[in-house]
Every structure is written in C-alpha cells, then in structure tokens.
Amino acid sequence: MAQIIVVTSGKGGVGKTTSSAAIATGLALKGHKTVVIDFDIGLRNLDLIMGCERRVVYDFVNVINGEANLNQALIKDKRCDKLFVLPASQTRDKDALTKEGVGKVLEDLSKDFDYILCDSPAGIETGAMMALYFADTAIVTTNPEVSSVRDSDRILGMLQSRSRRAEQSLEPVKEYLLLTRYAPTRVKTGEMLSVEDVQEILAIPLLGVIPESQSVLKASNSGVPVIVDQQSDAGQAYADAVARLLGEDVPLRFVAEEKKGLLKRIFGS
C-alpha cells in the first residue's frame, strides 16, 4: 500500500511544485516506485518542472472522468525508471475534482506504487483540500516570512480537522516542516525569520531547510528537478530532506552564514 504525501502551504509562491518534483525524484532515485500528481487544475506547472510538458496527452481529470486510464495518462520520467507524473488539466475547472474520483485514482495507484506525492495548490480551495484530505503525511512548505508562516499554521489546522484520518478518527497525519528560500545573511539582518522562530510558531518536526539559490530557477527553466544537480546547495538540501523523510539521521546544512576566507573577503565572491 502506497504512502500518500501531500506537499502543501497556505501561501502561493513558496516552492511547493519545485519541492514536489525534487522530493518525488529523490524517492525514486532511492529505489522507491513513485508517482507525483499535479492537483492544480487549470494552472498546471509540474509537467514544466519535470520536463515532460510536450508528452502530456491525457491528464488527472481525464482519468477521473473515465476518458482515459492510468496507463494512458501516466508519464514515465526520462531520467528515472521508477518515477511517473500524472499531470493536471489546463482546461477544466477545479470542481472537476471529486472526493470519489480522486479517492478511486489514489486507490488504483496505491496498488502499484510505494509513494504517491500530491502537489497541492496554495490555500484551501477545492484542489488543495482534495490533496490534503487523503494524505498520510504532509510536508508543509513555507518561506521564513511572517505571512507565509501564519498561513501555514492555518493549513495545519485543516490537516488536524478536515483530513480523512481526522474524519475517521485514525492516527493523525504526520506533519513535517520544509523551510524554503532560506538566507542566513538575511536572517542576521532581521529581514527573515530564523529556523528556530518558524519552528517555535508551527511546532512540527523540521524535514529540511532549502537555501535561497539561483540553481532552483535554473533547474526549473531547464525542466530538471533541482535535486538532480548534486553540485548545487539546493540539490543537496533536498537530498538531505528525502533522506530524513525515509528515516535517516542527517545533520542540517545551509542554516548558518558561510564564513568567507581571506581571499573572498578581499575580492568578494
């Protein structure tokens, strides 16, 4: 039976789709058969970040409506045999997602996959609530800013009251914090909240800290999940987060300001 993981947030633009692509790829590279689903009906982006936009023929809504089967709609990743993408529809309304339809798709996928990652839209609209409802694990993605953290706190409330597990009085959804676009130099000047500040507010286990990095934009524009670039700090940070998700004890990196050597202090970076 597959583990269903939702990557969610209260605020848009915090890096959910980047994180969904990276974590799904990381799980697949570790040998786990993984599918990542785009729940952002009407505004699909996951296929662009995964580099498979030209191969989309059928989508999530087609499968729900019985217009295609999963075998037709799933796109196999070019880089990893164990990774598949189920894209969102760009032409349908978010109301095309029904609890029964989504539940049936997830049930069918669970028979064949180890992990199902749900790339949720921001906030609490239909697509977000559908992704959240079926989750076994939630990765709450936030930037180190007050508004982003406050909105993430609201999502935690939804997970604890509106998920299937809450509804059926099952073991609660496992919640993890993923802090993205973190810059220790900006924390030092008071422009950003610190890791400790965010943890104190949200009070959930920290899965990872992803540094603010040009490599994320470069990877997105290239259609390659940033975790594939293991020379980049962001790629390494996502790999660390995946290892922690799988139960490994990995120390945090990229949370302290880098100490510059003599040459860097003289000549800059």
PDB file of C-alpha atoms in Angstrom:
ATOM      1  CA  MET A   1       0.000   0.000   0.000  1.00  0.00           C
ATOM      2  CA  ALA A   2       1.438   3.352  -1.037  1.00  0.00           C
ATOM      3  CA  GLN A   3       2.259   6.174   1.343  1.00  0.00           C
ATOM      4  CA  ILE A   4       0.319   9.301   0.268  1.00  0.00           C
ATOM      5  CA  ILE A   5       2.286  12.508   0.836  1.00  0.00           C
ATOM      6  CA  VAL A   6       0.871  15.982   0.261  1.00  0.00           C
ATOM      7  CA  VAL A   7       3.179  18.944  -0.303  1.00  0.00           C
ATOM      8  CA  THR A   8       1.112  21.897   0.844  1.00  0.00           C
ATOM      9  CA  SER A   9       1.188  25.509   2.037  1.00  0.00           C
ATOM     10  CA  GLY A  10      -1.154  28.353   2.889  1.00  0.00           C
ATOM     11  CA  LYS A  11       0.582  30.891   0.669  1.00  0.00           C
ATOM     12  CA  GLY A  12       1.437  30.713  -3.020  1.00  0.00           C
ATOM     13  CA  GLY A  13       4.927  31.062  -4.446  1.00  0.00           C
ATOM     14  CA  VAL A  14       6.776  29.263  -1.659  1.00  0.00           C
ATOM     15  CA  GLY A  15       8.181  26.459  -3.829  1.00  0.00           C
ATOM     16  CA  LYS A  16       5.639  23.646  -3.470  1.00  0.00           C
ATOM     17  CA  THR A  17       5.906  22.402  -7.049  1.00  0.00           C
ATOM     18  CA  THR A  18       9.708  22.657  -7.009  1.00  0.00           C
ATOM     19  CA  SER A  19       9.674  20.701  -3.743  1.00  0.00           C
ATOM     20  CA  SER A  20       7.178  18.098  -5.000  1.00  0.00           C
ATOM     21  CA  ALA A  21       9.321  17.454  -8.096  1.00  0.00           C
ATOM     22  CA  ALA A  22      12.544  17.274  -6.062  1.00  0.00           C
ATOM     23  CA  ILE A  23      11.183  15.003  -3.324  1.00  0.00           C
ATOM     24  CA  ALA A  24       9.437  12.652  -5.772  1.00  0.00           C
ATOM     25  CA  THR A  25      12.639  12.404  -7.814  1.00  0.00           C
ATOM     26  CA  GLY A  26      14.691  11.821  -4.667  1.00  0.00           C
ATOM     27  CA  LEU A  27      12.420   8.976  -3.526  1.00  0.00           C
ATOM     28  CA  ALA A  28      12.580   7.366  -6.971  1.00  0.00           C
ATOM     29  CA  LEU A  29      16.376   7.679  -7.104  1.00  0.00           C
ATOM     30  CA  LYS A  30      16.448   5.867  -3.749  1.00  0.00           C
ATOM     31  CA  GLY A  31      14.703   2.928  -5.418  1.00  0.00           C
ATOM     32  CA  HIS A  32      11.060   3.586  -4.459  1.00  0.00           C
ATOM     33  CA  LYS A  33       8.433   3.500  -7.226  1.00  0.00           C
ATOM     34  CA  THR A  34       6.921   6.981  -7.024  1.00  0.00           C
ATOM     35  CA  VAL A  35       4.209   8.971  -8.780  1.00  0.00           C
ATOM     36  CA  VAL A  36       3.734  12.726  -8.395  1.00  0.00           C
ATOM     37  CA  ILE A  37       0.282  14.201  -9.128  1.00  0.00           C
ATOM     38  CA  ASP A  38      -0.463  17.825 -10.033  1.00  0.00           C
ATOM     39  CA  PHE A  39      -3.619  18.914  -8.176  1.00  0.00           C
ATOM     40  CA  ASP A  40      -3.502  22.489  -9.506  1.00  0.00           C
ATOM     41  CA  ILE A  41      -6.317  22.109 -12.036  1.00  0.00           C
ATOM     42  CA  GLY A  42      -6.282  24.911 -14.620  1.00  0.00           C
ATOM     43  CA  LEU A  43      -2.787  26.146 -13.726  1.00  0.00           C
ATOM     44  CA  ARG A  44      -0.572  23.124 -14.199  1.00  0.00           C
ATOM     45  CA  ASN A  45       3.170  23.665 -13.733  1.00  0.00           C
ATOM     46  CA  LEU A  46       4.513  20.335 -12.516  1.00  0.00           C
ATOM     47  CA  ASP A  47       4.990  18.980 -16.048  1.00  0.00           C
ATOM     48  CA  LEU A  48       7.187  22.003 -16.899  1.00  0.00           C
ATOM     49  CA  ILE A  49       9.458  21.490 -13.888  1.00  0.00           C
ATOM     50  CA  MET A  50       9.636  17.763 -14.627  1.00  0.00           C
ATOM     51  CA  GLY A  51      10.469  18.490 -18.284  1.00  0.00           C
ATOM     52  CA  CYS A  52       7.593  16.437 -19.731  1.00  0.00           C
ATOM     53  CA  GLU A  53       5.139  19.131 -20.886  1.00  0.00           C
ATOM     54  CA  ARG A  54       5.298  18.031 -24.539  1.00  0.00           C
ATOM     55  CA  ARG A  55       4.351  14.478 -23.635  1.00  0.00           C
ATOM     56  CA  VAL A  56       1.027  15.320 -21.934  1.00  0.00           C
ATOM     57  CA  VAL A  57      -1.847  13.671 -23.834  1.00  0.00           C
ATOM     58  CA  TYR A  58      -4.261  12.704 -21.045  1.00  0.00           C
ATOM     59  CA  ASP A  59      -4.457  14.177 -17.538  1.00  0.00           C
ATOM     60  CA  PHE A  60      -5.743  13.628 -13.997  1.00  0.00           C
ATOM     61  CA  VAL A  61      -9.284  14.832 -14.844  1.00  0.00           C
ATOM     62  CA  ASN A  62      -9.453  12.577 -17.919  1.00  0.00           C
ATOM     63  CA  VAL A  63      -8.768   9.596 -15.630  1.00  0.00           C
ATOM     64  CA  ILE A  64     -11.356  10.713 -13.034  1.00  0.00           C
ATOM     65  CA  ASN A  65     -13.989  11.113 -15.789  1.00  0.00           C
ATOM     66  CA  GLY A  66     -13.196   7.726 -17.346  1.00  0.00           C
ATOM     67  CA  GLU A  67     -11.943   9.330 -20.587  1.00  0.00           C
ATOM     68  CA  ALA A  68      -8.553   7.612 -20.195  1.00  0.00           C
ATOM     69  CA  ASN A  69      -6.995   5.014 -17.921  1.00  0.00           C
ATOM     70  CA  LEU A  70      -3.967   5.488 -15.698  1.00  0.00           C
ATOM     71  CA  ASN A  71      -1.713   3.644 -18.103  1.00  0.00           C
ATOM     72  CA  GLN A  72      -2.566   6.220 -20.781  1.00  0.00           C
ATOM     73  CA  ALA A  73      -2.215   9.270 -18.542  1.00  0.00           C
ATOM     74  CA  LEU A  74       0.919   8.461 -16.521  1.00  0.00           C
ATOM     75  CA  ILE A  75       4.130   9.891 -17.967  1.00  0.00           C
ATOM     76  CA  LYS A  76       7.324   7.984 -17.238  1.00  0.00           C
ATOM     77  CA  ASP A  77      10.255  10.198 -16.290  1.00  0.00           C
ATOM     78  CA  LYS A  78      13.171  10.304 -18.750  1.00  0.00           C
ATOM     79  CA  ARG A  79      15.828  10.155 -16.038  1.00  0.00           C
ATOM     80  CA  CYS A  80      14.479   7.572 -13.598  1.00  0.00           C
ATOM     81  CA  ASP A  81      12.575   4.348 -14.362  1.00  0.00           C
ATOM     82  CA  LYS A  82      10.787   4.407 -11.009  1.00  0.00           C
ATOM     83  CA  LEU A  83       9.303   7.919 -11.378  1.00  0.00           C
ATOM     84  CA  PHE A  84       5.976   8.842 -13.027  1.00  0.00           C
ATOM     85  CA  VAL A  85       3.990  12.072 -13.420  1.00  0.00           C
ATOM     86  CA  LEU A  86       0.202  12.482 -13.529  1.00  0.00           C
ATOM     87  CA  PRO A  87      -0.373  15.996 -14.935  1.00  0.00           C
ATOM     88  CA  ALA A  88      -3.265  18.343 -14.185  1.00  0.00           C
ATOM     89  CA  SER A  89      -5.741  19.585 -16.749  1.00  0.00           C
ATOM     90  CA  GLN A  90      -5.268  23.119 -18.065  1.00  0.00           C
ATOM     91  CA  THR A  91      -8.785  23.413 -19.473  1.00  0.00           C
ATOM     92  CA  ARG A  92     -11.043  22.160 -16.682  1.00  0.00           C
ATOM     93  CA  ASP A  93     -12.392  23.822 -13.571  1.00  0.00           C
ATOM     94  CA  LYS A  94     -11.157  22.901 -10.093  1.00  0.00           C
ATOM     95  CA  ASP A  95     -14.631  21.472  -9.366  1.00  0.00           C
ATOM     96  CA  ALA A  96     -13.744  18.624 -11.756  1.00  0.00           C
ATOM     97  CA  LEU A  97     -12.040  17.007  -8.756  1.00  0.00           C
ATOM     98  CA  THR A  98     -14.484  14.967  -6.691  1.00  0.00           C
ATOM     99  CA  LYS A  99     -13.716  13.109  -3.482  1.00  0.00           C
ATOM    100  CA  GLU A 100     -14.937   9.850  -5.008  1.00  0.00           C
ATOM    101  CA  GLY A 101     -12.967  10.351  -8.231  1.00  0.00           C
ATOM    102  CA  VAL A 102      -9.719  11.342  -6.532  1.00  0.00           C
ATOM    103  CA  GLY A 103     -10.102   8.530  -3.999  1.00  0.00           C
ATOM    104  CA  LYS A 104     -10.533   5.944  -6.770  1.00  0.00           C
ATOM    105  CA  VAL A 105      -7.416   7.179  -8.636  1.00  0.00           C
ATOM    106  CA  LEU A 106      -5.325   7.127  -5.456  1.00  0.00           C
ATOM    107  CA  GLU A 107      -6.622   3.653  -4.583  1.00  0.00           C
ATOM    108  CA  ASP A 108      -5.662   2.341  -8.027  1.00  0.00           C
ATOM    109  CA  LEU A 109      -2.207   3.963  -7.851  1.00  0.00           C
ATOM    110  CA  SER A 110      -1.645   2.523  -4.361  1.00  0.00           C
ATOM    111  CA  LYS A 111      -1.658  -0.990  -5.813  1.00  0.00           C
ATOM    112  CA  ASP A 112       1.417  -0.300  -7.929  1.00  0.00           C
ATOM    113  CA  PHE A 113       3.419   2.470  -6.215  1.00  0.00           C
ATOM    114  CA  ASP A 114       5.394   2.886  -2.986  1.00  0.00           C
ATOM    115  CA  TYR A 115       4.857   6.652  -2.743  1.00  0.00           C
ATOM    116  CA  ILE A 116       2.193   8.995  -4.140  1.00  0.00           C
ATOM    117  CA  LEU A 117       3.141  12.672  -3.928  1.00  0.00           C
ATOM    118  CA  CYS A 118       0.318  15.201  -4.236  1.00  0.00           C
ATOM    119  CA  ASP A 119       1.472  18.627  -5.420  1.00  0.00           C
ATOM    120  CA  SER A 120      -1.194  20.837  -3.847  1.00  0.00           C
ATOM    121  CA  PRO A 121      -2.278  24.314  -4.928  1.00  0.00           C
ATOM    122  CA  ALA A 122      -1.880  27.007  -2.276  1.00  0.00           C
ATOM    123  CA  GLY A 123      -4.584  27.832   0.236  1.00  0.00           C
ATOM    124  CA  ILE A 124      -7.815  25.996   0.990  1.00  0.00           C
ATOM    125  CA  GLU A 125      -9.659  25.860  -2.348  1.00  0.00           C
ATOM    126  CA  THR A 126     -11.008  22.615  -3.854  1.00  0.00           C
ATOM    127  CA  GLY A 127      -7.767  21.235  -5.301  1.00  0.00           C
ATOM    128  CA  ALA A 128      -5.852  21.925  -2.093  1.00  0.00           C
ATOM    129  CA  MET A 129      -8.495  20.333   0.109  1.00  0.00           C
ATOM    130  CA  MET A 130      -8.644  17.242  -2.138  1.00  0.00           C
ATOM    131  CA  ALA A 131      -4.857  16.802  -1.960  1.00  0.00           C
ATOM    132  CA  LEU A 132      -4.894  17.338   1.797  1.00  0.00           C
ATOM    133  CA  TYR A 133      -7.875  15.069   2.519  1.00  0.00           C
ATOM    134  CA  PHE A 134      -6.244  11.765   1.541  1.00  0.00           C
ATOM    135  CA  ALA A 135      -2.768  12.429   2.992  1.00  0.00           C
ATOM    136  CA  ASP A 136      -0.900  10.067   5.300  1.00  0.00           C
ATOM    137  CA  THR A 137       1.974  12.573   5.541  1.00  0.00           C
ATOM    138  CA  ALA A 138       2.007  16.333   4.964  1.00  0.00           C
ATOM    139  CA  ILE A 139       5.057  18.402   4.076  1.00  0.00           C
ATOM    140  CA  VAL A 140       4.097  21.947   4.979  1.00  0.00           C
ATOM    141  CA  THR A 141       6.211  24.248   2.832  1.00  0.00           C
ATOM    142  CA  THR A 142       6.860  27.794   3.968  1.00  0.00           C
ATOM    143  CA  ASN A 143       9.193  30.738   3.454  1.00  0.00           C
ATOM    144  CA  PRO A 144      10.753  32.358   6.555  1.00  0.00           C
ATOM    145  CA  GLU A 145       8.276  35.269   6.440  1.00  0.00           C
ATOM    146  CA  VAL A 146       5.512  36.057   8.932  1.00  0.00           C
ATOM    147  CA  SER A 147       2.648  35.935   6.388  1.00  0.00           C
ATOM    148  CA  SER A 148       3.802  32.616   4.931  1.00  0.00           C
ATOM    149  CA  VAL A 149       4.247  31.026   8.353  1.00  0.00           C
ATOM    150  CA  ARG A 150       0.866  32.316   9.569  1.00  0.00           C
ATOM    151  CA  ASP A 151      -0.910  30.818   6.540  1.00  0.00           C
ATOM    152  CA  SER A 152       0.929  27.515   7.069  1.00  0.00           C
ATOM    153  CA  ASP A 153      -0.406  27.424  10.613  1.00  0.00           C
ATOM    154  CA  ARG A 154      -3.915  27.571   9.163  1.00  0.00           C
ATOM    155  CA  ILE A 155      -3.127  24.601   6.913  1.00  0.00           C
ATOM    156  CA  LEU A 156      -2.030  22.622   9.987  1.00  0.00           C
ATOM    157  CA  GLY A 157      -5.456  23.304  11.478  1.00  0.00           C
ATOM    158  CA  MET A 158      -7.074  21.924   8.314  1.00  0.00           C
ATOM    159  CA  LEU A 159      -4.913  18.787   8.413  1.00  0.00           C
ATOM    160  CA  GLN A 160      -5.923  18.165  12.006  1.00  0.00           C
ATOM    161  CA  SER A 161      -9.652  18.603  11.364  1.00  0.00           C
ATOM    162  CA  ARG A 162     -10.525  18.103   7.669  1.00  0.00           C
ATOM    163  CA  SER A 163      -8.345  15.182   6.552  1.00  0.00           C
ATOM    164  CA  ARG A 164      -9.678  11.646   6.054  1.00  0.00           C
ATOM    165  CA  ARG A 165      -7.616  10.487   9.015  1.00  0.00           C
ATOM    166  CA  ALA A 166      -9.224  13.109  11.274  1.00  0.00           C
ATOM    167  CA  GLU A 167     -12.693  12.311   9.902  1.00  0.00           C
ATOM    168  CA  GLN A 168     -12.296   8.577  10.558  1.00  0.00           C
ATOM    169  CA  SER A 169     -10.529   9.006  13.949  1.00  0.00           C
ATOM    170  CA  LEU A 170      -7.388   7.310  12.611  1.00  0.00           C
ATOM    171  CA  GLU A 171      -3.779   8.039  13.543  1.00  0.00           C
ATOM    172  CA  PRO A 172      -3.168  11.735  12.698  1.00  0.00           C
ATOM    173  CA  VAL A 173      -1.468  12.855   9.505  1.00  0.00           C
ATOM    174  CA  LYS A 174       2.317  13.033  10.026  1.00  0.00           C
ATOM    175  CA  GLU A 175       3.326  16.674   9.653  1.00  0.00           C
ATOM    176  CA  TYR A 176       6.746  17.971   8.606  1.00  0.00           C
ATOM    177  CA  LEU A 177       8.085  21.466   8.010  1.00  0.00           C
ATOM    178  CA  LEU A 178      10.058  22.286   4.871  1.00  0.00           C
ATOM    179  CA  LEU A 179      11.585  25.764   5.045  1.00  0.00           C
ATOM    180  CA  THR A 180      12.424  27.142   1.601  1.00  0.00           C
ATOM    181  CA  ARG A 181      14.360  30.153   0.254  1.00  0.00           C
ATOM    182  CA  TYR A 182      16.345  30.479   3.463  1.00  0.00           C
ATOM    183  CA  ALA A 183      19.190  33.008   3.575  1.00  0.00           C
ATOM    184  CA  PRO A 184      21.224  33.127   6.828  1.00  0.00           C
ATOM    185  CA  THR A 185      22.640  36.561   5.936  1.00  0.00           C
ATOM    186  CA  ARG A 186      19.107  37.984   5.712  1.00  0.00           C
ATOM    187  CA  VAL A 187      18.150  36.309   8.974  1.00  0.00           C
ATOM    188  CA  LYS A 188      21.114  38.053  10.603  1.00  0.00           C
ATOM    189  CA  THR A 189      19.884  41.469   9.411  1.00  0.00           C
ATOM    190  CA  GLY A 190      16.332  40.784  10.571  1.00  0.00           C
ATOM    191  CA  GLU A 191      14.828  40.505   7.074  1.00  0.00           C
ATOM    192  CA  MET A 192      13.802  36.873   7.613  1.00  0.00           C
ATOM    193  CA  LEU A 193      12.647  34.693  10.473  1.00  0.00           C
ATOM    194  CA  SER A 194      15.196  32.186  11.755  1.00  0.00           C
ATOM    195  CA  VAL A 195      14.700  28.410  11.612  1.00  0.00           C
ATOM    196  CA  GLU A 196      14.094  28.483  15.363  1.00  0.00           C
ATOM    197  CA  ASP A 197      11.456  31.240  15.022  1.00  0.00           C
ATOM    198  CA  VAL A 198       9.491  29.245  12.426  1.00  0.00           C
ATOM    199  CA  GLN A 199       9.744  26.022  14.432  1.00  0.00           C
ATOM    200  CA  GLU A 200       8.504  27.796  17.543  1.00  0.00           C
ATOM    201  CA  ILE A 201       5.433  29.116  15.707  1.00  0.00           C
ATOM    202  CA  LEU A 202       4.467  25.929  13.843  1.00  0.00           C
ATOM    203  CA  ALA A 203       5.737  23.339  16.358  1.00  0.00           C
ATOM    204  CA  ILE A 204       6.163  20.455  13.881  1.00  0.00           C
ATOM    205  CA  PRO A 205       9.297  18.419  13.048  1.00  0.00           C
ATOM    206  CA  LEU A 206      11.735  20.032  10.634  1.00  0.00           C
ATOM    207  CA  LEU A 207      12.239  17.985   7.461  1.00  0.00           C
ATOM    208  CA  GLY A 208      14.672  20.328   5.754  1.00  0.00           C
ATOM    209  CA  VAL A 209      15.929  23.839   5.076  1.00  0.00           C
ATOM    210  CA  ILE A 210      16.351  24.738   1.402  1.00  0.00           C
ATOM    211  CA  PRO A 211      18.701  27.686   0.821  1.00  0.00           C
ATOM    212  CA  GLU A 212      17.837  30.613  -1.421  1.00  0.00           C
ATOM    213  CA  SER A 213      19.660  29.591  -4.584  1.00  0.00           C
ATOM    214  CA  GLN A 214      19.899  30.507  -8.264  1.00  0.00           C
ATOM    215  CA  SER A 215      20.159  26.779  -9.000  1.00  0.00           C
ATOM    216  CA  VAL A 216      16.409  26.383  -8.271  1.00  0.00           C
ATOM    217  CA  LEU A 217      15.419  28.850 -11.010  1.00  0.00           C
ATOM    218  CA  LYS A 218      17.986  27.403 -13.400  1.00  0.00           C
ATOM    219  CA  ALA A 219      16.691  23.868 -12.829  1.00  0.00           C
ATOM    220  CA  SER A 220      13.039  24.924 -13.241  1.00  0.00           C
ATOM    221  CA  ASN A 221      13.793  26.687 -16.520  1.00  0.00           C
ATOM    222  CA  SER A 222      15.643  23.593 -17.758  1.00  0.00           C
ATOM    223  CA  GLY A 223      12.832  21.182 -16.847  1.00  0.00           C
ATOM    224  CA  VAL A 224      15.075  19.246 -14.468  1.00  0.00           C
ATOM    225  CA  PRO A 225      14.234  18.776 -10.751  1.00  0.00           C
ATOM    226  CA  VAL A 226      16.904  20.620  -8.752  1.00  0.00           C
ATOM    227  CA  ILE A 227      17.719  17.528  -6.673  1.00  0.00           C
ATOM    228  CA  VAL A 228      19.375  16.056  -9.801  1.00  0.00           C
ATOM    229  CA  ASP A 229      22.027  18.801  -9.541  1.00  0.00           C
ATOM    230  CA  GLN A 230      24.039  17.453  -6.624  1.00  0.00           C
ATOM    231  CA  GLN A 231      26.678  20.146  -7.096  1.00  0.00           C
ATOM    232  CA  SER A 232      24.152  22.802  -6.000  1.00  0.00           C
ATOM    233  CA  ASP A 233      23.365  23.657  -2.383  1.00  0.00           C
ATOM    234  CA  ALA A 234      19.607  23.402  -3.020  1.00  0.00           C
ATOM    235  CA  GLY A 235      20.002  19.982  -4.658  1.00  0.00           C
ATOM    236  CA  GLN A 236      21.991  18.726  -1.675  1.00  0.00           C
ATOM    237  CA  ALA A 237      19.443  20.184   0.773  1.00  0.00           C
ATOM    238  CA  TYR A 238      16.557  18.401  -0.970  1.00  0.00           C
ATOM    239  CA  ALA A 239      18.541  15.132  -0.952  1.00  0.00           C
ATOM    240  CA  ASP A 240      19.024  15.583   2.800  1.00  0.00           C
ATOM    241  CA  ALA A 241      15.266  16.184   3.238  1.00  0.00           C
ATOM    242  CA  VAL A 242      14.420  12.985   1.319  1.00  0.00           C
ATOM    243  CA  ALA A 243      16.866  11.020   3.491  1.00  0.00           C
ATOM    244  CA  ARG A 244      15.166  12.356   6.642  1.00  0.00           C
ATOM    245  CA  LEU A 245      11.740  11.505   5.210  1.00  0.00           C
ATOM    246  CA  LEU A 246      12.981   7.915   4.855  1.00  0.00           C
ATOM    247  CA  GLY A 247      14.097   7.874   8.487  1.00  0.00           C
ATOM    248  CA  GLU A 248      17.803   8.635   8.129  1.00  0.00           C
ATOM    249  CA  ASP A 249      19.537  10.872  10.675  1.00  0.00           C
ATOM    250  CA  VAL A 250      21.096  13.635   8.585  1.00  0.00           C
ATOM    251  CA  PRO A 251      22.513  16.857  10.079  1.00  0.00           C
ATOM    252  CA  LEU A 252      21.157  20.200   8.878  1.00  0.00           C
ATOM    253  CA  ARG A 253      23.230  22.176   6.386  1.00  0.00           C
ATOM    254  CA  PHE A 254      22.970  25.682   4.906  1.00  0.00           C
ATOM    255  CA  VAL A 255      21.430  27.208   8.047  1.00  0.00           C
ATOM    256  CA  ALA A 256      24.453  29.228   9.186  1.00  0.00           C
ATOM    257  CA  GLU A 257      26.096  32.151   7.436  1.00  0.00           C
ATOM    258  CA  GLU A 258      29.037  30.985   5.336  1.00  0.00           C
ATOM    259  CA  LYS A 259      32.350  32.193   6.726  1.00  0.00           C
ATOM    260  CA  LYS A 260      34.369  33.825   3.987  1.00  0.00           C
ATOM    261  CA  GLY A 261      38.043  33.070   3.634  1.00  0.00           C
ATOM    262  CA  LEU A 262      40.633  35.828   3.331  1.00  0.00           C
ATOM    263  CA  LEU A 263      40.546  35.955  -0.495  1.00  0.00           C
ATOM    264  CA  LYS A 264      36.748  36.120  -0.569  1.00  0.00           C
ATOM    265  CA  ARG A 265      36.747  38.937   1.974  1.00  0.00           C
ATOM    266  CA  ILE A 266      39.238  40.881  -0.142  1.00  0.00           C
ATOM    267  CA  PHE A 267      37.907  40.182  -3.629  1.00  0.00           C
ATOM    268  CA  GLY A 268      34.268  39.149  -2.923  1.00  0.00           C
ATOM    269  CA  SER A 269      32.578  36.086  -4.399  1.00  0.00           C
TER     270      SER A 269
END
